[in-house]
PDB file of C-alpha atoms in Angstrom:
ATOM      1  CA  MET A   1     -12.949  73.497-195.650  1.00  0.00           C
ATOM      2  CA  ARG A   2     -16.498  73.455-194.336  1.00  0.00           C
ATOM      3  CA  ASP A   3     -17.824  71.076-197.005  1.00  0.00           C
ATOM      4  CA  VAL A   4     -15.428  68.220-196.261  1.00  0.00           C
ATOM      5  CA  ILE A   5     -16.050  65.258-193.970  1.00  0.00           C
ATOM      6  CA  TRP A   6     -13.569  65.200-191.091  1.00  0.00           C
ATOM      7  CA  ARG A   7     -12.641  61.912-189.417  1.00  0.00           C
ATOM      8  CA  LYS A   8     -11.038  61.714-186.005  1.00  0.00           C
ATOM      9  CA  SER A   9      -8.248  59.259-185.330  1.00  0.00           C
ATOM     10  CA  SER A  10      -9.527  55.877-184.160  1.00  0.00           C
ATOM     11  CA  ARG A  11      -6.943  56.045-181.363  1.00  0.00           C
ATOM     12  CA  SER A  12      -8.308  59.295-179.951  1.00  0.00           C
ATOM     13  CA  GLY A  13     -11.083  57.731-177.888  1.00  0.00           C
ATOM     14  CA  SER A  14     -13.472  60.003-176.035  1.00  0.00           C
ATOM     15  CA  SER A  15     -10.942  61.443-173.582  1.00  0.00           C
ATOM     16  CA  GLY A  16     -10.613  64.742-175.473  1.00  0.00           C
ATOM     17  CA  GLY A  17      -6.837  64.361-175.509  1.00  0.00           C
ATOM     18  CA  ASN A  18      -4.396  65.127-178.281  1.00  0.00           C
ATOM     19  CA  CYS A  19      -6.212  64.302-181.510  1.00  0.00           C
ATOM     20  CA  VAL A  20      -5.971  65.048-185.170  1.00  0.00           C
ATOM     21  CA  GLU A  21      -8.686  64.859-187.780  1.00  0.00           C
ATOM     22  CA  LEU A  22      -8.239  64.005-191.442  1.00  0.00           C
ATOM     23  CA  ALA A  23     -10.384  64.846-194.451  1.00  0.00           C
ATOM     24  CA  GLY A  24      -9.957  63.455-197.927  1.00  0.00           C
ATOM     25  CA  LEU A  25      -9.663  66.054-200.694  1.00  0.00           C
ATOM     26  CA  ALA A  26      -9.384  65.703-204.443  1.00  0.00           C
ATOM     27  CA  GLY A  27      -5.772  66.896-204.289  1.00  0.00           C
ATOM     28  CA  GLY A  28      -4.665  65.246-201.053  1.00  0.00           C
ATOM     29  CA  VAL A  29      -5.475  65.039-197.371  1.00  0.00           C
ATOM     30  CA  ALA A  30      -6.345  67.858-194.968  1.00  0.00           C
ATOM     31  CA  ILE A  31      -5.134  67.583-191.366  1.00  0.00           C
ATOM     32  CA  ARG A  32      -6.300  69.681-188.405  1.00  0.00           C
ATOM     33  CA  ASP A  33      -6.237  69.751-184.610  1.00  0.00           C
ATOM     34  CA  SER A  34      -9.578  68.407-183.369  1.00  0.00           C
ATOM     35  CA  LYS A  35      -9.492  70.746-180.381  1.00  0.00           C
ATOM     36  CA  GLU A  36      -9.297  73.768-182.714  1.00  0.00           C
ATOM     37  CA  PRO A  37     -11.556  72.968-185.691  1.00  0.00           C
ATOM     38  CA  GLU A  38     -11.600  76.579-186.916  1.00  0.00           C
ATOM     39  CA  GLY A  39      -7.806  76.808-186.703  1.00  0.00           C
ATOM     40  CA  PRO A  40      -5.186  76.202-189.376  1.00  0.00           C
ATOM     41  CA  VAL A  41      -5.345  73.225-191.737  1.00  0.00           C
ATOM     42  CA  LEU A  42      -2.381  71.439-193.275  1.00  0.00           C
ATOM     43  CA  VAL A  43      -2.988  69.973-196.754  1.00  0.00           C
ATOM     44  CA  VAL A  44      -0.547  67.355-198.040  1.00  0.00           C
ATOM     45  CA  PRO A  45      -0.496  65.009-201.027  1.00  0.00           C
ATOM     46  CA  ARG A  46      -1.686  61.494-200.197  1.00  0.00           C
ATOM     47  CA  ALA A  47       1.682  60.012-201.148  1.00  0.00           C
ATOM     48  CA  ALA A  48       3.494  62.339-198.720  1.00  0.00           C
ATOM     49  CA  LEU A  49       1.209  61.381-195.828  1.00  0.00           C
ATOM     50  CA  ARG A  50       1.539  57.701-196.700  1.00  0.00           C
ATOM     51  CA  ALA A  51       5.356  57.986-196.742  1.00  0.00           C
ATOM     52  CA  ALA A  52       5.398  59.836-193.399  1.00  0.00           C
ATOM     53  CA  LEU A  53       3.174  57.231-191.736  1.00  0.00           C
ATOM     54  CA  ARG A  54       5.240  54.419-193.221  1.00  0.00           C
ATOM     55  CA  GLY A  55       8.373  56.044-191.812  1.00  0.00           C
ATOM     56  CA  LEU A  56       6.812  56.156-188.358  1.00  0.00           C
ATOM     57  CA  THR A  57       5.769  52.509-188.394  1.00  0.00           C
ATOM     58  CA  ASP A  58       9.102  51.238-189.773  1.00  0.00           C
ATOM     59  CA  ARG A  59      10.934  52.103-186.560  1.00  0.00           C
TER      60      ARG A  59
END
């Protein structure tokens, strides 16, 4: 996962608070905790992430 480009959430600001980072992969999207960049990474298909985000915004 070292060769991917990680992007921090635009809502994270510079406060160092709770943030996630995303990286586009050929097979999906990688998600990690920005405070622990060497920690675990969750990889999900793009459609699954899109559906989850849609579910959050439909409330």
